[in-house]
Each structure stands twice: as C-alpha cells, then as structure tokens.
Coordinates of N, CA and C in Angstrom, one line a residue:
M1438 N 77.0 -29.3 59.7 CA 77.2 -29.1 61.1 C 76.0 -28.3 61.7
S1439 N 75.5 -28.7 62.8 CA 74.3 -28.0 63.4 C 74.8 -26.8 64.1
T1440 N 74.0 -25.8 64.2 CA 74.2 -24.6 64.9 C 73.1 -24.4 65.9
L1441 N 73.3 -23.5 66.8 CA 72.3 -23.2 67.8 C 71.0 -22.8 67.2
A1442 N 71.0 -21.8 66.2 CA 69.8 -21.4 65.6 C 69.1 -22.5 64.8
F1443 N 69.9 -23.3 64.1 CA 69.3 -24.4 63.3 C 68.7 -25.4 64.3
A1444 N 69.4 -25.7 65.3 CA 68.8 -26.7 66.3 C 67.6 -26.2 67.0
L1445 N 67.5 -24.9 67.2 CA 66.3 -24.3 67.9 C 65.1 -24.4 66.9
A1446 N 65.4 -24.0 65.6 CA 64.3 -24.1 64.7 C 63.8 -25.5 64.6
A1447 N 64.6 -26.5 64.7 CA 64.3 -27.9 64.6 C 63.5 -28.5 65.8
T1448 N 63.2 -27.6 66.8 CA 62.4 -28.1 67.9 C 61.0 -28.2 67.6
I1449 N 60.6 -27.7 66.4 CA 59.3 -28.0 65.8 C 59.5 -29.1 64.8
K1450 N 58.8 -30.2 64.9 CA 59.1 -31.3 64.0 C 57.8 -32.1 63.9
H1451 N 57.7 -33.0 62.9 CA 56.6 -33.9 62.8 C 56.6 -35.0 63.8
D1452 N 55.5 -35.4 64.3 CA 55.4 -36.4 65.4 C 55.3 -37.8 64.9
G1453 N 55.4 -38.0 63.6 CA 55.3 -39.4 63.0 C 53.8 -39.9 62.9
R1454 N 52.9 -39.1 63.3 CA 51.5 -39.5 63.2 C 50.6 -38.4 62.4
G1455 N 51.3 -37.6 61.6 CA 50.6 -36.6 60.8 C 50.5 -35.3 61.6
G1456 N 51.0 -35.2 62.8 CA 50.9 -33.9 63.5 C 52.2 -33.3 63.7
V1457 N 52.2 -32.3 64.6 CA 53.4 -31.5 64.9 C 53.8 -31.7 66.4
A1458 N 55.1 -32.0 66.6 CA 55.6 -32.1 68.0 C 56.4 -30.8 68.3
D1459 N 56.3 -30.4 69.5 CA 57.0 -29.2 70.0 C 57.9 -29.6 71.1
L1460 N 59.2 -29.6 70.9 CA 60.2 -30.1 71.9 C 60.4 -29.1 73.0
L1461 N 59.8 -27.9 72.9 CA 59.9 -26.8 73.9 C 58.5 -26.6 74.5
A1462 N 57.7 -27.6 74.5 CA 56.3 -27.4 75.0 C 56.1 -27.0 76.4
T1463 N 57.1 -27.3 77.3 CA 57.0 -27.0 78.7 C 58.4 -26.5 79.1
P1464 N 58.5 -25.8 80.2 CA 59.9 -25.4 80.7 C 60.8 -26.6 80.9
A1465 N 60.2 -27.7 81.4 CA 61.0 -28.9 81.7 C 61.5 -29.5 80.4
E1466 N 60.7 -29.5 79.4 CA 61.2 -30.1 78.1 C 62.2 -29.2 77.5
A1467 N 62.0 -27.8 77.6 CA 63.0 -26.9 77.1 C 64.3 -27.1 77.8
A1468 N 64.3 -27.3 79.2 CA 65.5 -27.5 79.9 C 66.2 -28.7 79.5
A1469 N 65.5 -29.8 79.2 CA 66.1 -31.0 78.7 C 66.7 -30.8 77.3
W1470 N 66.0 -30.1 76.5 CA 66.6 -29.8 75.1 C 67.9 -29.0 75.3
L1471 N 67.9 -28.0 76.2 CA 69.1 -27.2 76.4 C 70.2 -28.0 76.9
A1472 N 69.9 -28.9 77.8 CA 71.0 -29.8 78.4 C 71.7 -30.6 77.3
D1473 N 70.9 -31.0 76.3 CA 71.4 -31.8 75.2 C 72.2 -30.9 74.2
H1474 N 72.0 -29.6 74.2 CA 72.5 -28.7 73.2 C 73.4 -27.6 73.8
Q1475 N 73.8 -27.8 75.0 CA 74.7 -26.7 75.6 C 76.0 -26.5 74.9
H1476 N 76.5 -27.6 74.2 CA 77.7 -27.4 73.4 C 77.5 -26.4 72.3
L1477 N 76.3 -26.3 71.8 CA 76.1 -25.3 70.8 C 76.1 -23.9 71.3
V1478 N 75.6 -23.7 72.6 CA 75.6 -22.4 73.3 C 77.1 -22.1 73.5
T1479 N 77.9 -23.1 73.9 CA 79.3 -22.9 74.2 C 80.0 -22.4 73.0
E1480 N 79.7 -23.0 71.8 CA 80.3 -22.6 70.6 C 80.1 -21.1 70.3
V1481 N 79.0 -20.5 70.7 CA 78.7 -19.1 70.4 C 79.4 -18.3 71.5
L1482 N 79.3 -18.7 72.7 CA 79.8 -17.9 73.8 C 81.3 -18.0 73.9
G1483 N 81.9 -19.1 73.4 CA 83.3 -19.3 73.6 C 83.7 -19.9 74.9
R1484 N 82.7 -20.3 75.7 CA 83.0 -20.9 77.0 C 81.7 -21.5 77.5
P1485 N 81.8 -22.4 78.4 CA 80.5 -23.1 78.9 C 79.6 -22.0 79.5
P1486 N 78.3 -22.1 79.4 CA 77.4 -21.2 80.0 C 77.6 -21.2 81.5
A1487 N 77.6 -20.0 82.1 CA 77.8 -19.9 83.5 C 76.5 -20.0 84.3
G1488 N 76.5 -21.0 85.2 CA 75.4 -21.1 86.1 C 74.3 -21.9 85.5
T1489 N 73.3 -22.3 86.3 CA 72.2 -23.1 85.8 C 70.9 -22.4 86.1
E1490 N 70.9 -21.2 86.7 CA 69.7 -20.5 87.0 C 69.8 -19.1 86.5
P1491 N 68.7 -18.5 86.1 CA 68.7 -17.1 85.6 C 69.3 -16.2 86.7
A1492 N 69.9 -15.1 86.3 CA 70.4 -14.1 87.2 C 69.3 -13.5 88.0
A1493 N 69.6 -13.0 89.2 CA 68.6 -12.4 90.1 C 68.0 -11.2 89.5
D1494 N 68.7 -10.5 88.6 CA 68.3 -9.2 88.0 C 67.6 -9.4 86.7
A1495 N 67.2 -10.7 86.4 CA 66.6 -10.9 85.1 C 65.3 -10.2 85.0
I1496 N 65.0 -9.6 83.8 CA 63.8 -8.9 83.6 C 62.7 -9.9 83.4
S1497 N 61.5 -9.7 83.9 CA 60.5 -10.7 84.0 C 59.5 -10.6 82.8
G1498 N 59.8 -10.0 81.8 CA 58.9 -9.9 80.6 C 59.0 -11.3 79.9
T1499 N 58.0 -11.5 79.0 CA 58.0 -12.8 78.4 C 57.7 -12.7 76.9
K1500 N 57.6 -11.5 76.3 CA 57.2 -11.3 74.9 C 58.3 -10.5 74.2
L1501 N 58.0 -10.2 73.0 CA 58.9 -9.4 72.2 C 58.5 -7.9 72.4
A1502 N 59.5 -7.1 72.9 CA 59.3 -5.7 73.1 C 59.0 -5.0 71.8
A1503 N 58.4 -3.8 71.9 CA 58.1 -3.1 70.7 C 59.3 -2.8 69.8
G1504 N 60.5 -2.6 70.4 CA 61.7 -2.3 69.6 C 62.3 -3.6 69.1
G1505 N 61.8 -4.7 69.3 CA 62.3 -5.9 68.8 C 63.3 -6.6 69.7
E1506 N 63.1 -6.5 71.0 CA 64.1 -7.1 72.0 C 63.4 -8.2 72.7
F1507 N 64.1 -9.3 72.9 CA 63.6 -10.4 73.6 C 63.7 -10.1 75.1
L1508 N 62.7 -10.5 75.8 CA 62.7 -10.5 77.3 C 62.4 -11.9 77.8
P1509 N 63.0 -12.3 78.9 CA 63.8 -11.5 79.8 C 65.3 -11.5 79.4
E1510 N 66.0 -10.6 79.9 CA 67.5 -10.5 79.6 C 68.2 -11.3 80.7
S1511 N 68.0 -12.6 80.7 CA 68.6 -13.5 81.7 C 70.1 -13.8 81.3
R1512 N 71.0 -13.7 82.3 CA 72.4 -14.0 82.0 C 72.7 -15.4 82.2
G1513 N 71.8 -16.2 82.8 CA 72.1 -17.6 83.0 C 71.5 -18.5 81.9
V1514 N 71.5 -19.8 82.1 CA 70.9 -20.7 81.1 C 69.9 -21.6 81.8
G1515 N 69.4 -21.1 83.0 CA 68.3 -21.8 83.7 C 67.0 -21.8 82.8
M1516 N 66.0 -22.5 83.3 CA 64.8 -22.5 82.5 C 63.6 -22.3 83.4
D1517 N 63.5 -21.1 84.0 CA 62.3 -20.7 84.6 C 61.3 -20.4 83.5
E1518 N 60.0 -20.1 83.9 CA 59.0 -19.9 82.9 C 59.2 -18.7 82.1
A1519 N 59.8 -17.6 82.6 CA 60.1 -16.4 81.8 C 61.1 -16.7 80.7
L1520 N 62.2 -17.4 81.1 CA 63.2 -17.7 80.1 C 62.7 -18.7 79.1
W1521 N 61.9 -19.6 79.5 CA 61.2 -20.5 78.6 C 60.4 -19.8 77.5
R1522 N 59.6 -18.9 78.0 CA 58.8 -18.1 77.0 C 59.6 -17.3 76.1
A1523 N 60.7 -16.7 76.6 CA 61.6 -15.9 75.8 C 62.3 -16.8 74.7
L1524 N 62.6 -18.1 75.1 CA 63.3 -19.0 74.2 C 62.3 -19.4 73.0
V1525 N 61.0 -19.6 73.4 CA 60.0 -19.9 72.4 C 59.8 -18.7 71.5
E1526 N 59.8 -17.5 72.0 CA 59.7 -16.3 71.2 C 60.9 -16.1 70.3
A1527 N 62.0 -16.5 70.8 CA 63.2 -16.4 69.9 C 63.1 -17.4 68.8
R1528 N 62.6 -18.6 69.1 CA 62.3 -19.6 68.0 C 61.4 -19.0 66.9
R1529 N 60.4 -18.3 67.4 CA 59.5 -17.7 66.4 C 60.2 -16.8 65.4
A1530 N 61.2 -16.0 65.9 CA 61.9 -15.1 65.1 C 62.8 -15.9 64.2
V1531 N 63.5 -16.9 64.7 CA 64.4 -17.7 63.9 C 63.6 -18.4 62.7
R1532 N 62.5 -19.0 63.0 CA 61.7 -19.7 62.0 C 61.1 -18.7 61.0
A1533 N 60.8 -17.5 61.4 CA 60.3 -16.4 60.5 C 61.4 -16.1 59.5
L1534 N 62.6 -16.0 60.0 CA 63.8 -15.7 59.1 C 64.2 -16.8 58.2
F1535 N 64.0 -18.0 58.7 CA 64.2 -19.2 57.9 C 63.2 -19.3 56.8
A1536 N 61.9 -18.9 57.1 CA 60.9 -18.9 56.0 C 61.3 -17.8 55.0
R1537 N 61.8 -16.7 55.4 CA 62.2 -15.7 54.4 C 63.4 -16.2 53.6
A1538 N 64.3 -17.0 54.2 CA 65.5 -17.4 53.6 C 65.2 -18.4 52.4
V1539 N 64.1 -19.2 52.6 CA 63.8 -20.2 51.6 C 62.9 -19.7 50.5
A1540 N 62.4 -18.5 50.7 CA 61.5 -17.8 49.6 C 62.3 -17.7 48.3
P1541 N 61.6 -17.9 47.2 CA 60.2 -17.9 47.0 C 59.6 -19.3 47.2
G1542 N 60.4 -20.3 47.7 CA 59.9 -21.6 48.1 C 58.9 -21.5 49.3
A1543 N 58.1 -22.5 49.5 CA 57.2 -22.5 50.6 C 57.9 -22.7 51.9
P1544 N 57.5 -22.0 53.0 CA 58.1 -22.3 54.3 C 57.6 -23.5 54.9
S1545 N 58.1 -23.9 56.1 CA 57.6 -25.0 56.8 C 56.1 -24.8 57.1
K1546 N 55.4 -25.9 56.9 CA 53.9 -25.9 57.1 C 53.5 -25.8 58.5
A1547 N 54.5 -26.0 59.4 CA 54.1 -25.9 60.9 C 53.6 -24.6 61.3
D1548 N 54.2 -23.5 60.8 CA 53.8 -22.2 61.2 C 53.7 -21.2 60.1
A1549 N 53.4 -21.6 58.9 CA 53.4 -20.8 57.7 C 52.3 -19.7 57.8
D1550 N 51.2 -20.1 58.5 CA 50.0 -19.2 58.6 C 50.1 -18.2 59.8
R1551 N 51.2 -18.3 60.6 CA 51.3 -17.4 61.8 C 52.7 -17.0 62.0
L1552 N 53.5 -16.7 61.0 CA 54.9 -16.3 61.1 C 55.0 -14.8 61.6
M1553 N 56.0 -14.6 62.5 CA 56.3 -13.3 62.9 C 56.8 -12.5 61.7
D1554 N 56.4 -11.2 61.7 CA 56.9 -10.3 60.6 C 58.4 -10.3 60.5
A1555 N 58.9 -10.5 59.3 CA 60.3 -10.7 59.1 C 61.1 -9.5 59.6
D1556 N 60.7 -8.3 59.4 CA 61.4 -7.1 59.9 C 61.5 -7.1 61.4
V1557 N 60.4 -7.5 62.1 CA 60.4 -7.5 63.5 C 61.4 -8.6 64.0
A1558 N 61.4 -9.7 63.2 CA 62.3 -10.8 63.6 C 63.8 -10.3 63.4
V1559 N 64.1 -9.6 62.4 CA 65.4 -9.1 62.2 C 65.8 -8.2 63.4
R1560 N 65.0 -7.3 63.8 CA 65.3 -6.4 64.9 C 65.5 -7.2 66.2
A1561 N 64.7 -8.3 66.3 CA 64.7 -9.1 67.5 C 66.1 -9.8 67.7
V1562 N 66.5 -10.4 66.6 CA 67.8 -11.1 66.7 C 69.0 -10.1 66.8
N1563 N 68.9 -9.0 66.2 CA 69.9 -8.0 66.3 C 70.0 -7.5 67.8
R1564 N 68.9 -7.2 68.4 CA 68.9 -6.7 69.8 C 69.4 -7.8 70.7
A1565 N 69.0 -9.0 70.4 CA 69.5 -10.1 71.3 C 71.0 -10.3 71.2
A1566 N 71.5 -10.2 69.9 CA 73.0 -10.4 69.7 C 73.8 -9.3 70.3
E1567 N 73.2 -8.1 70.3 CA 74.0 -7.0 70.9 C 74.4 -7.2 72.3
R1568 N 73.6 -8.0 73.0 CA 73.9 -8.2 74.4 C 75.2 -9.0 74.7
L1569 N 75.7 -9.6 73.6 CA 77.0 -10.3 73.7 C 78.2 -9.3 73.7
G1570 N 77.9 -8.0 73.4 CA 79.0 -7.0 73.4 C 79.6 -6.8 72.0
V1571 N 80.8 -6.2 72.0 CA 81.4 -5.9 70.7 C 82.8 -6.5 70.7
R1572 N 83.4 -6.6 69.6 CA 84.8 -7.1 69.4 C 85.8 -6.0 69.6
E1573 N 86.8 -6.2 70.5 CA 87.8 -5.2 70.7 C 89.2 -5.9 70.6
L1574 N 90.1 -5.1 70.3 CA 91.5 -5.5 70.2 C 92.2 -5.5 71.6
E1575 N 92.8 -6.6 71.9 CA 93.6 -6.6 73.2 C 95.0 -7.1 72.8
W1576 N 96.0 -6.2 73.2 CA 97.4 -6.5 72.9 C 98.3 -6.2 74.1
P1577 N 98.5 -7.2 74.9 CA 99.3 -7.0 76.1 C 100.7 -6.8 75.8
A1578 N 101.5 -6.1 76.6 CA 102.9 -5.9 76.4 C 103.6 -7.2 76.3
G1579 N 104.4 -7.4 75.3 CA 105.2 -8.6 75.1 C 104.3 -9.8 74.6
G1580 N 103.1 -9.6 74.4 CA 102.2 -10.7 73.9 C 101.7 -10.5 72.5
E1581 N 100.8 -11.3 72.1 CA 100.3 -11.2 70.7 C 98.9 -10.5 70.7
P1582 N 98.6 -9.8 69.7 CA 97.3 -9.1 69.6 C 96.2 -10.2 69.4
V1583 N 95.1 -10.0 70.2 CA 94.0 -10.9 70.1 C 92.7 -10.1 70.1
L1584 N 91.6 -10.7 69.6 CA 90.3 -10.1 69.6 C 89.6 -10.7 70.9
R1585 N 88.8 -9.9 71.5 CA 88.0 -10.4 72.6 C 86.7 -9.6 72.6
W1586 N 85.7 -10.2 73.3 CA 84.4 -9.6 73.3 C 84.3 -8.7 74.6
A1587 N 84.0 -7.5 74.4 CA 83.8 -6.6 75.5 C 82.3 -6.5 75.9
G1588 N 82.0 -6.6 77.2 CA 80.7 -6.6 77.6 C 79.9 -7.9 77.4
R1589 N 80.6 -9.0 77.2 CA 80.0 -10.2 76.8 C 79.3 -10.8 78.0
T1590 N 78.2 -11.5 77.7 CA 77.4 -12.1 78.8 C 77.3 -13.6 78.5
D1591 N 76.6 -14.3 79.4 CA 76.3 -15.8 79.2 C 74.8 -15.9 78.9
D1592 N 74.3 -15.0 78.2 CA 72.8 -14.9 77.9 C 72.5 -15.9 76.8
L1593 N 71.6 -16.9 77.2 CA 71.1 -17.9 76.2 C 70.5 -17.2 75.0
I1594 N 69.6 -16.3 75.2 CA 68.8 -15.6 74.1 C 69.8 -14.8 73.3
A1595 N 70.8 -14.2 73.9 CA 71.8 -13.4 73.1 C 72.5 -14.4 72.2
A1596 N 72.9 -15.6 72.7 CA 73.6 -16.6 71.9 C 72.7 -17.0 70.7
V1597 N 71.4 -17.2 71.0 CA 70.5 -17.5 69.8 C 70.6 -16.4 68.8
G1598 N 70.5 -15.2 69.2 CA 70.6 -14.1 68.3 C 71.9 -14.1 67.5
R1599 N 73.0 -14.2 68.1 CA 74.3 -14.3 67.4 C 74.4 -15.4 66.4
S1600 N 73.9 -16.6 66.9 CA 73.9 -17.8 66.0 C 73.1 -17.6 64.8
T1601 N 71.9 -17.0 65.0 CA 71.0 -16.7 63.9 C 71.7 -15.8 62.8
I1602 N 72.3 -14.8 63.3 CA 73.0 -13.9 62.4 C 74.1 -14.6 61.6
E1603 N 74.9 -15.3 62.3 CA 76.0 -16.1 61.7 C 75.5 -17.1 60.7
F1604 N 74.4 -17.7 61.0 CA 73.8 -18.7 60.1 C 73.3 -18.0 58.8
L1605 N 72.6 -17.0 59.0 CA 71.9 -16.3 57.8 C 72.9 -15.5 57.0
T1606 N 74.0 -15.2 57.5 CA 75.0 -14.5 56.7 C 76.2 -15.4 56.3
G1607 N 76.0 -16.7 56.6 CA 77.1 -17.7 56.2 C 76.7 -18.5 55.0
P1608 N 77.5 -19.4 54.6 CA 77.3 -20.2 53.4 C 76.2 -21.2 53.5
D1609 N 75.7 -21.5 54.7 CA 74.7 -22.5 54.8 C 73.3 -22.0 54.5
R1610 N 73.1 -20.7 54.5 CA 71.8 -20.1 54.2 C 71.3 -20.5 52.8
G1611 N 72.2 -20.6 51.8 CA 71.9 -20.9 50.5 C 71.5 -22.4 50.3
R1612 N 71.8 -23.2 51.3 CA 71.4 -24.6 51.3 C 70.1 -24.9 52.1
L1613 N 69.6 -23.9 52.8 CA 68.4 -24.1 53.6 C 67.2 -24.3 52.8
R1614 N 66.4 -25.4 53.1 CA 65.2 -25.7 52.4 C 64.1 -26.1 53.4
A1615 N 62.9 -26.0 53.0 CA 61.8 -26.5 53.8 C 61.3 -27.8 53.1
C1616 N 61.3 -28.9 53.9 CA 60.9 -30.2 53.3 C 59.4 -30.1 52.8
P1617 N 59.2 -30.4 51.5 CA 57.8 -30.4 50.9 C 57.0 -31.6 51.2
A1618 N 57.5 -32.6 51.9 CA 56.7 -33.8 52.1 C 55.4 -33.4 52.8
A1619 N 54.4 -34.2 52.5 CA 53.0 -33.8 53.0 C 52.9 -33.6 54.5
R1620 N 53.6 -34.5 55.3 CA 53.4 -34.5 56.7 C 54.7 -33.9 57.4
C1621 N 55.6 -33.4 56.7 CA 56.9 -33.0 57.3 C 56.9 -31.5 57.5
V1622 N 57.5 -31.0 58.6 CA 57.6 -29.6 58.9 C 59.0 -29.1 59.1
K1623 N 60.0 -29.9 58.6 CA 61.4 -29.6 58.9 C 62.0 -28.6 57.9
Y1624 N 62.9 -27.9 58.4 CA 63.9 -27.2 57.6 C 65.1 -28.1 57.6
F1625 N 65.8 -28.1 56.4 CA 67.0 -28.9 56.4 C 68.0 -28.3 55.5
L1626 N 69.3 -28.7 55.5 CA 70.3 -28.2 54.7 C 70.5 -29.2 53.5
Q1627 N 70.4 -28.7 52.3 CA 70.5 -29.5 51.1 C 71.9 -29.9 50.9
D1628 N 72.2 -31.2 50.8 CA 73.5 -31.7 50.6 C 73.9 -31.8 49.1
D1629 N 72.9 -31.9 48.3 CA 73.1 -32.1 46.9 C 72.0 -31.3 46.1
P1630 N 72.3 -30.7 45.0 CA 71.3 -29.9 44.2 C 70.1 -30.7 43.8
R1631 N 70.2 -32.0 43.7 CA 69.1 -32.9 43.4 C 68.3 -33.3 44.6
Q1632 N 68.7 -33.0 45.8 CA 68.0 -33.4 47.0 C 66.7 -32.5 47.2
T1633 N 65.6 -33.2 47.3 CA 64.3 -32.5 47.4 C 63.8 -32.7 48.8
W1634 N 64.0 -33.8 49.5 CA 63.4 -34.1 50.8 C 64.5 -34.0 51.9
C1635 N 64.0 -33.9 53.1 CA 64.9 -33.8 54.2 C 65.6 -35.1 54.5
S1636 N 64.9 -36.2 54.1 CA 65.4 -37.6 54.4 C 64.9 -38.5 53.4
A1637 N 65.5 -39.7 53.4 CA 65.1 -40.8 52.5 C 63.6 -41.2 52.8
S1638 N 63.3 -41.2 54.1 CA 62.0 -41.7 54.5 C 60.9 -40.8 54.0
C1639 N 61.2 -39.4 54.0 CA 60.2 -38.5 53.4 C 60.0 -38.7 51.9
G1640 N 61.2 -38.9 51.2 CA 61.1 -39.1 49.8 C 60.4 -40.3 49.5
N1641 N 60.6 -41.4 50.2 CA 59.9 -42.7 49.9 C 58.4 -42.6 50.2
R1642 N 58.1 -41.9 51.3 CA 56.6 -41.7 51.6 C 55.9 -40.9 50.5
E1643 N 56.6 -39.8 50.0 CA 56.0 -39.0 48.9 C 55.8 -39.8 47.6
R1644 N 56.8 -40.6 47.3 CA 56.7 -41.4 46.1 C 55.5 -42.4 46.2
V1645 N 55.4 -43.0 47.4 CA 54.2 -43.9 47.6 C 52.9 -43.2 47.5
N1646 N 52.9 -42.0 48.1 CA 51.6 -41.2 48.0 C 51.3 -40.8 46.6
R1647 N 52.3 -40.4 45.8 CA 52.1 -40.0 44.4 C 51.6 -41.2 43.6
H1648 N 52.2 -42.4 43.8 CA 51.7 -43.6 43.1 C 50.3 -43.9 43.5
Y1649 N 49.9 -43.8 44.7 CA 48.6 -44.0 45.2 C 47.6 -43.1 44.5
R1650 N 48.0 -41.8 44.5 CA 47.1 -40.8 43.9 C 46.9 -41.0 42.4
K1651 N 47.9 -41.5 41.7 CA 47.8 -41.7 40.2 C 46.9 -42.9 40.0
R1652 N 47.0 -44.0 40.8 CA 46.2 -45.2 40.7 C 44.7 -44.9 40.9
H1653 N 44.5 -43.9 41.8 CA 43.1 -43.7 42.2 C 42.5 -42.4 41.6
A1654 N 43.3 -41.8 40.7 CA 42.8 -40.6 40.1 C 41.5 -40.8 39.3
G1655 N 40.6 -39.9 39.3 CA 39.4 -40.0 38.5 C 38.4 -41.0 39.1

C-alpha cells in the first residue's frame, strides 16, 4: 500500500528515454500531483485537508531552516510557489532517508550525488511532524476513552513528516529497495526476497542489456 512519503519520493522517476522526470517540476504540476494524492494526506491527518489555499499567516521561507524545519508553515494544501518549494525540499529529505534505509545498497541514481545530509533530513521530518501536535487522552463523562491529536493542523508538509516517520519505523522499511536497472531511478517495495527489479520491464531490459554486453565483449 502506498503512503504519502513513498508517493512523494516516487515523484522522481525515469522518463522512458534514459532521463529523469520530475512530477513536481512546477507549482502547477505539484498541485496536480497533490490532487491525485489527497487521499494519502487524509490518511495522515485523519480528515480531508482543509481549504485549497495556504493560510494567510504562512511563513514565506522556501528552504530548510538551520534547525531542520521546513518552511513555509502553511496550514492549507494550496500550491503557491512557497509551498511548492517547501514540498520539493521535503522530498529531498524523504529521498535522503530512503537512501540511508537501503544502505549498504546503492541509492537511487537520480540524486545519489547530491543527497541531503541524513542527520539534517531526520531533524527536518521531526520538526515537520511536530506541527501535527501530540496525542492526548480524551474521556468524556459517560463515554469511551479515545486518543486525539492536540494542536493538530492541516499542514501538508507536517503530514509528509509524519508519514515519513511512520514509514521508516514500520515494517515496510525493510522491504525498501532502489532499482538497480541502468536507466531506472525508482525506490520500490520488495514483494519477494528474489525480487531484484522494481518491475518486470526493468528486469527484462537488464537481461537484454547483459546478453548484448556478453555478445559484444572483447
């Protein structure tokens, strides 16, 4: 099952022509991606994202702060340029931690030479997730005890942070792999211990490439 963090990491993919495609290349493309994946944001928040525009008090920073906090701290799920840049920066952190998760195997070739420092990425996702608040007990008279989030927001970047933490501390982290196919840049979840490639097409292409190299060796 896909999660918000995994889906965000997958917005870097091969373009089918030997290059890399970025599904968040512009604010408009990022907004379209978010529209297709709002159900994953809802899974983290526990309710549909509120509003379609960033809050008026959103901070207008666009980079990772020194303490490892994503900016802006928008409470909406709109896609102005500041939130777009924050989402792209959040993706950098997610992919840096995915690269760490697959070690000592090789990370995705898409950004292996320019990964965010893993410790910075950890601080970033923690700071982002903190904005969702804390779990508290609520037990109304005559009712049943329940857990609720205190101080919870509808912050997209905070949802990414929480999803990343849940993914990396959950059972799927052990199945995370970077596809070693020559032109592939995907991370994928290994369904079988014998699975090497993200898809049958990547496996077939690599077998053809190996056969070609053997025939033309020397």
